Short mmCIF file of C-alpha atoms in Angstrom, two decimals:
data_model
loop_
_atom_site.label_atom_id
_atom_site.label_comp_id
_atom_site.label_asym_id
_atom_site.label_seq_id
_atom_site.Cartn_x
_atom_site.Cartn_y
_atom_site.Cartn_z
CA GLY A 1 27.29 1.45 14.07
CA GLY A 2 24.96 -0.33 11.63
CA ASP A 3 25.71 -1.02 7.97
CA PHE A 4 23.84 1.73 6.12
CA GLU A 5 24.21 0.17 2.65
CA TYR A 6 23.04 -3.21 3.92
CA LEU A 7 19.98 -1.85 5.73
CA SER A 8 18.93 0.38 2.82
CA GLY A 9 19.22 -2.36 0.21
CA SER A 10 16.55 -4.33 -1.62
CA HIS A 11 17.91 -7.77 -0.77
CA ALA A 12 16.38 -9.92 1.97
CA ARG A 13 17.18 -8.51 5.42
CA ASN A 14 15.95 -9.76 8.76
CA VAL A 15 13.13 -7.51 9.96
CA SER A 16 14.56 -7.60 13.48
CA GLU A 17 17.52 -5.59 12.14
CA LEU A 18 15.18 -2.82 10.95
CA LEU A 19 13.06 -2.54 14.09
CA PRO A 20 15.65 -0.48 16.08
CA LEU A 21 15.22 2.27 13.47
CA ILE A 22 11.44 2.49 13.96
CA PRO A 23 9.64 4.46 16.70
CA ARG A 24 6.76 2.88 18.58
CA ILE A 25 3.43 4.34 19.55
CA ALA A 26 1.09 3.06 22.23
CA GLU A 27 -2.22 1.86 20.78
CA SER A 28 -4.25 2.01 23.98
CA GLY A 29 -4.40 3.76 27.32
CA ASP A 30 -3.68 7.38 28.21
CA ASP A 31 -0.29 7.35 26.44
CA ARG A 32 -1.84 6.90 23.01
CA LEU A 33 -0.09 9.04 20.39
CA LEU A 34 -0.95 9.82 16.78
CA LEU A 35 2.56 10.22 15.40
CA ALA A 36 6.10 9.35 16.40
CA VAL A 37 9.30 10.23 14.54
CA GLN A 38 12.75 8.73 14.97
CA VAL A 39 15.91 9.91 13.20
CA THR A 40 18.91 7.57 13.33
CA LEU A 41 22.34 8.88 12.36
CA PHE A 42 24.87 6.70 10.57
CA PRO A 43 28.04 8.82 10.90
CA ASP A 44 29.55 9.80 7.53
CA ARG A 45 27.03 7.55 5.75
CA GLY A 46 23.49 8.90 6.05
CA VAL A 47 20.34 9.08 8.17
CA ALA A 48 17.20 7.00 8.54
CA VAL A 49 13.99 8.98 9.03
CA ALA A 50 11.29 6.66 10.36
CA LEU A 51 7.70 7.44 11.24
CA ALA A 52 4.88 5.57 12.92
CA PHE A 53 1.38 7.00 12.70
CA HIS A 54 -2.08 5.96 13.79
CA HIS A 55 -4.29 4.96 10.86
CA ALA A 56 -7.27 6.70 12.47
CA VAL A 57 -5.64 9.99 11.46
CA CYS A 58 -5.23 9.45 7.74
CA ASP A 59 -4.65 6.94 4.97
CA GLY A 60 -1.58 6.55 2.75
CA THR A 61 -2.50 9.49 0.56
CA GLY A 62 -2.89 11.80 3.55
CA PHE A 63 0.38 10.59 5.02
CA GLU A 64 2.27 11.26 1.78
CA GLN A 65 0.74 14.75 1.63
CA PHE A 66 2.14 15.34 5.11
CA MET A 67 5.57 14.02 4.09
CA ALA A 68 5.63 16.18 0.96
CA SER A 69 4.79 19.31 3.00
CA TRP A 70 7.43 18.47 5.60
CA ALA A 71 10.08 17.86 2.93
CA SER A 72 9.19 21.11 1.18
CA ALA A 73 9.59 23.03 4.44
CA CYS A 74 12.99 21.40 5.02
CA ARG A 75 14.25 22.33 1.56
CA SER A 76 13.11 25.91 2.05
CA ALA A 77 14.88 26.13 5.42
CA LEU A 78 18.14 24.80 3.99
CA SER A 79 18.04 27.29 1.12
CA GLY A 80 17.03 30.21 3.34
CA GLN A 81 13.79 30.77 1.42
CA VAL A 82 10.35 31.53 2.82
CA TRP A 83 8.27 28.36 2.75
CA LEU A 84 4.99 28.46 0.87
CA CYS A 85 2.75 25.43 1.31
CA ARG A 86 1.48 24.72 -2.20
CA ARG A 87 -0.93 21.94 -1.20
CA ARG A 88 -2.22 22.69 2.27
CA PRO A 89 -3.85 19.56 3.77
CA TYR A 90 -7.62 19.89 4.12
CA LEU A 91 -8.42 18.74 7.66
CA THR A 92 -12.15 19.41 7.96
CA ARG A 93 -14.11 16.17 8.28
CA LEU A 94 -16.69 16.57 5.52
CA ILE A 95 -17.62 13.03 4.44
CA THR A 96 -21.41 12.83 4.37
CA ASP A 97 -22.85 9.78 6.14
CA PRO A 98 -26.59 9.42 5.45
CA ARG A 99 -26.52 5.65 6.16
CA GLY A 100 -24.99 5.91 9.61
CA LEU A 101 -21.75 4.11 8.73
CA TYR A 102 -19.91 5.90 11.53
CA THR A 103 -21.92 3.91 14.04
CA VAL A 104 -21.25 0.67 12.13
CA PHE A 105 -17.50 1.23 12.04
CA SER A 106 -17.19 2.47 15.63
CA LYS A 107 -18.79 -0.74 16.92
CA MET A 108 -16.16 -2.87 15.21
CA GLY A 109 -13.46 -1.88 17.68
CA PRO A 110 -9.71 -2.12 17.08
CA ARG A 111 -8.20 -5.22 15.60
CA ARG A 112 -5.81 -7.29 17.68
CA ARG A 113 -2.19 -6.35 17.13
CA VAL A 114 0.73 -8.78 17.10
CA ALA A 115 3.69 -7.91 19.29
CA GLU A 116 6.51 -6.40 17.21
CA GLU A 117 9.11 -8.73 18.65
CA ASP A 118 7.01 -11.80 17.86
CA SER A 119 6.27 -10.62 14.33
CA ALA A 120 9.97 -10.09 13.53
CA THR A 121 11.13 -13.59 14.42
CA ASP A 122 12.72 -15.25 11.39
CA VAL A 123 10.97 -12.84 9.01
CA VAL A 124 12.78 -11.04 6.21
CA SER A 125 12.02 -7.93 4.17
CA ALA A 126 12.88 -7.88 0.46
CA THR A 127 11.99 -5.72 -2.53
CA PHE A 128 11.58 -6.78 -6.15
CA THR A 129 11.10 -4.56 -9.19
CA LEU A 130 8.77 -4.89 -12.14
CA TRP A 131 10.47 -2.83 -14.83
CA ARG A 132 8.56 -0.51 -17.14
CA GLU A 133 9.05 -2.77 -20.16
CA GLN A 134 7.76 -5.76 -18.21
CA ILE A 135 4.63 -3.85 -17.20
CA ARG A 136 4.11 -2.80 -20.80
CA SER A 137 4.27 -6.46 -21.84
CA LEU A 138 1.64 -7.32 -19.23
CA LYS A 139 -0.61 -4.51 -20.44
CA ASP A 140 -0.31 -5.75 -24.02
CA LEU A 141 -1.08 -9.31 -22.95
CA VAL A 142 -4.55 -8.61 -21.57
CA PRO A 143 -6.21 -7.05 -24.65
CA ALA A 144 -4.69 -9.75 -26.87
CA LYS A 145 -6.15 -12.51 -24.70
CA ALA A 146 -9.46 -10.68 -24.40
CA GLN A 147 -9.88 -10.80 -28.18
CA GLN A 148 -9.50 -14.57 -28.00
CA GLY A 149 -12.71 -14.91 -25.99
CA LYS A 150 -11.59 -13.85 -22.52
CA THR A 151 -13.44 -11.26 -20.47
CA LEU A 152 -12.88 -7.81 -21.93
CA PHE A 153 -12.46 -4.91 -19.54
CA HIS A 154 -10.64 -1.62 -19.40
CA CYS A 155 -7.04 -2.55 -18.60
CA SER A 156 -6.11 0.60 -16.67
CA THR A 157 -2.93 1.37 -14.76
CA VAL A 158 -4.94 0.74 -11.59
CA VAL A 159 -5.06 -2.93 -12.53
CA VAL A 160 -1.73 -3.66 -14.16
CA ALA A 161 0.78 -0.95 -13.25
CA PHE A 162 0.08 -1.57 -9.57
CA ALA A 163 1.21 -5.13 -10.27
CA PHE A 164 -1.73 -6.43 -8.26
CA ALA A 165 -2.65 -9.19 -10.66
CA PHE A 166 0.95 -10.23 -11.21
CA ALA A 167 1.65 -10.38 -7.47
CA TRP A 168 -1.52 -12.39 -6.87
CA VAL A 169 -0.63 -15.04 -9.44
CA CYS A 170 2.97 -15.33 -8.22
CA HIS A 171 1.75 -15.66 -4.63
CA VAL A 172 -0.66 -18.50 -5.47
CA ARG A 173 1.94 -20.36 -7.51
CA ALA A 174 4.60 -20.01 -4.82
CA ARG A 175 2.25 -21.16 -2.06
CA GLY A 176 1.08 -24.18 -4.03
CA HIS A 177 -2.59 -23.68 -3.16
CA GLY A 178 -4.94 -26.55 -3.97
CA SER A 179 -6.50 -26.33 -7.41
CA ASP A 180 -10.13 -26.41 -6.27
CA ARG A 181 -9.95 -23.85 -3.47
CA ILE A 182 -10.95 -20.23 -3.87
CA THR A 183 -8.03 -17.87 -3.40
CA HIS A 184 -8.94 -14.44 -2.07
CA PHE A 185 -7.38 -11.09 -2.85
CA ILE A 186 -7.94 -7.85 -0.90
CA PHE A 187 -6.80 -4.43 -2.06
CA MET A 188 -7.65 -0.86 -1.17
CA ALA A 189 -9.38 1.59 -3.50
CA ASP A 190 -9.34 5.37 -3.20
CA CYS A 191 -12.88 6.69 -2.84
CA TRP A 192 -11.85 10.20 -3.87
CA GLY A 193 -13.57 11.10 -7.12
CA ARG A 194 -16.29 8.52 -6.42
CA LEU A 195 -17.84 10.10 -3.32
CA ARG A 196 -20.97 12.24 -3.65
CA PRO A 197 -20.68 15.03 -2.78
CA SER A 198 -17.02 15.09 -3.74
CA VAL A 199 -14.16 15.97 -1.39
CA PRO A 200 -11.05 18.07 -2.15
CA ALA A 201 -7.95 16.27 -3.45
CA GLU A 202 -6.08 17.67 -0.43
CA TYR A 203 -8.47 16.00 2.02
CA CYS A 204 -6.35 14.51 4.82
CA GLY A 205 -8.24 11.63 6.39
CA ASN A 206 -9.32 8.11 5.49
CA ARG A 207 -10.93 7.90 2.09
CA VAL A 208 -10.09 4.31 1.13
CA ARG A 209 -12.23 1.19 1.11
CA PRO A 210 -11.37 -2.52 0.87
CA CYS A 211 -12.10 -4.43 -2.34
CA PHE A 212 -12.48 -8.20 -2.56
CA ALA A 213 -11.80 -10.57 -5.45
CA GLY A 214 -11.89 -14.36 -5.49
CA VAL A 215 -10.83 -16.90 -8.12
CA LYS A 216 -10.20 -20.64 -8.13
CA SER A 217 -6.52 -21.41 -7.66
CA GLU A 218 -6.48 -23.66 -10.71
CA ASP A 219 -7.49 -20.68 -12.85
CA LEU A 220 -4.54 -18.63 -11.57
CA ILE A 221 -1.79 -21.23 -11.84
CA ARG A 222 -2.43 -22.04 -15.49
CA CYS A 223 -0.56 -20.18 -18.25
CA ASP A 224 -3.16 -17.41 -18.65
CA GLY A 225 -3.59 -16.90 -14.90
CA PHE A 226 -2.50 -13.28 -15.14
CA VAL A 227 -5.36 -12.51 -17.54
CA VAL A 228 -7.84 -14.22 -15.20
CA ALA A 229 -6.53 -12.27 -12.19
CA SER A 230 -6.63 -8.98 -14.11
CA GLY A 231 -10.22 -9.65 -15.17
CA ALA A 232 -11.34 -10.39 -11.61
CA ILE A 233 -9.71 -7.22 -10.24
CA GLY A 234 -10.97 -5.11 -13.12
CA ARG A 235 -14.57 -6.16 -12.57
CA VAL A 236 -14.36 -5.25 -8.88
CA ILE A 237 -13.00 -1.79 -9.76
CA GLU A 238 -15.73 -1.19 -12.34
CA GLU A 239 -18.40 -2.02 -9.76
CA LEU A 240 -17.21 0.89 -7.61
CA GLU A 241 -18.43 3.46 -10.10
CA ALA A 242 -22.11 2.87 -9.27
CA ASP A 243 -21.85 3.32 -5.49
CA VAL A 244 -18.47 3.17 -3.82
CA LEU A 245 -20.06 2.61 -0.37
CA ASN A 246 -22.83 0.21 -1.38
CA ASP A 247 -21.59 -2.73 0.73
CA ALA A 248 -19.82 -0.86 3.53
CA GLU A 249 -21.75 -2.68 6.27
CA GLU A 250 -20.24 -5.96 5.04
CA TRP A 251 -16.57 -4.93 4.81
CA ARG A 252 -15.52 -6.19 8.23
CA GLY A 253 -17.27 -9.56 7.86
CA ARG A 254 -15.97 -10.12 4.32
CA ALA A 255 -12.43 -9.24 5.36
CA GLN A 256 -12.49 -11.61 8.32
CA ALA A 257 -13.84 -14.43 6.18
CA ALA A 258 -11.25 -13.88 3.47
CA MET A 259 -8.35 -13.64 5.94
CA ALA A 260 -9.44 -16.92 7.49
CA GLU A 261 -8.82 -18.43 4.04
CA GLN A 262 -5.28 -16.95 3.88
CA ALA A 263 -6.22 -14.07 1.60
CA LEU A 264 -3.46 -12.04 0.00
CA THR A 265 -3.67 -8.33 0.78
CA VAL A 266 -1.95 -5.53 -1.09
CA ALA A 267 -1.24 -2.01 0.17
CA GLY A 268 0.48 1.09 -1.14
CA SER A 269 0.41 2.79 -4.52
CA PRO A 270 2.96 3.94 -7.13
CA GLY A 271 0.99 7.17 -7.15
CA PHE A 272 2.32 8.13 -3.72
CA ARG A 273 5.64 9.11 -5.35
CA VAL A 274 7.57 8.38 -2.16
CA TYR A 275 10.95 8.79 -3.87
CA ASP A 276 10.12 12.42 -4.62
CA THR A 277 10.31 13.15 -0.86
CA ASP A 278 13.46 15.31 -0.92
CA MET A 279 14.26 16.96 2.42
CA GLY A 280 17.22 18.78 0.90
CA TRP A 281 19.54 15.76 0.88
CA ARG A 282 18.43 14.56 -2.59
CA ARG A 283 16.16 11.57 -3.15
CA PRO A 284 16.17 8.83 -0.50
CA ASN A 285 18.20 5.67 -1.16
CA LYS A 286 15.30 3.50 -0.06
CA VAL A 287 11.73 3.97 1.14
CA GLU A 288 10.30 1.03 2.99
CA ALA A 289 7.12 0.27 4.93
CA THR A 290 7.39 -2.34 7.66
CA SER A 291 3.77 -2.42 8.85
CA ASN A 292 3.18 -5.49 6.69
CA ARG A 293 5.36 -7.55 9.02
CA THR A 294 2.19 -8.20 11.03
CA SER A 295 -0.36 -8.25 8.22
CA GLY A 296 1.61 -10.21 5.61
CA ALA A 297 0.52 -7.74 2.94
CA ILE A 298 2.45 -7.10 -0.25
CA LEU A 299 3.40 -3.44 -0.63
CA VAL A 300 3.66 -1.71 -3.99
CA GLY A 301 5.24 1.63 -4.88
CA GLU A 302 7.00 3.36 -7.71
CA SER A 303 10.49 2.23 -8.67
CA ARG A 304 13.39 4.47 -7.70
CA GLU A 305 15.54 3.32 -10.60
CA ASP A 306 13.05 2.99 -13.44
CA GLU A 307 10.43 5.66 -14.19
CA GLY A 308 7.20 3.78 -14.78
CA GLY A 309 8.43 0.70 -12.96
CA VAL A 310 6.94 -0.71 -9.76
CA GLU A 311 8.57 -1.94 -6.56
CA ILE A 312 6.99 -4.92 -4.80
CA GLY A 313 7.86 -5.33 -1.13
CA LEU A 314 7.46 -8.64 0.67
CA VAL A 315 7.87 -9.61 4.32
CA PRO A 316 7.70 -13.44 4.32
CA PRO A 317 9.20 -16.08 6.63
CA LYS A 318 12.87 -16.55 5.78
CA GLU A 319 12.49 -20.07 4.41
#
């Protein structure tokens, strides 16, 4: 009986209206599950396919590999064709661990979760789009400023097209952070391609690490704040090339310290290509992640309407 067009829109909607569409999985005890799926039918309008999965199983890349395989199987079934899995997920755990990081991580224990009902109170979910031409303008801005004496670095799509720097600056300006305080930014980097020995692209597990950047608020709120933010993020990314796991023992402590200072976190990637997940019913109207209702993270993904554009999802308090 819900309004399909309203719930699948990009405008601000109360998160409590989305929760009935989402399955729940127990995070402790004997009833712990790794995956739950819920399909909700809107008669004569459409369906909502919602999944909840335990992050111990895989990261975002692994999850999207699973979704792509599932969608491919569905399309084959609808067309009566034999399904051939073109990218079979690689499930063998083959990450080498000479420094004993498994022991370090296992001692950390699970983080405390916020009750779903509490986290949905007076919180809205909304999506904004950075269009391709806007991203191109941002890309052009950084090299031009760099030639005027700013820090020069490789302005890759990892920095700008993900809209990380832009989201960071907008967040600081909207929050009105004090000019002399350090504002922290946390984002995830894919370790694939940086691990030695390397792992297959189809590896289905957790191969991401947190990255930390910090800049004075006054440097972000001025007119060239985007260039400053891009430089800070770019330097962190360049440091990964030497040893992507060099500070792994410090990740938990650095994350806790940054979160205590109201750090902004970003999750997702336009590279996931979530709008290509066609189960035989054509492309989805809307793909949305709601896990950031408890973390406050900004989620980024590719735009459905504009090839090369980026969607930015926010789950802030309504006011």
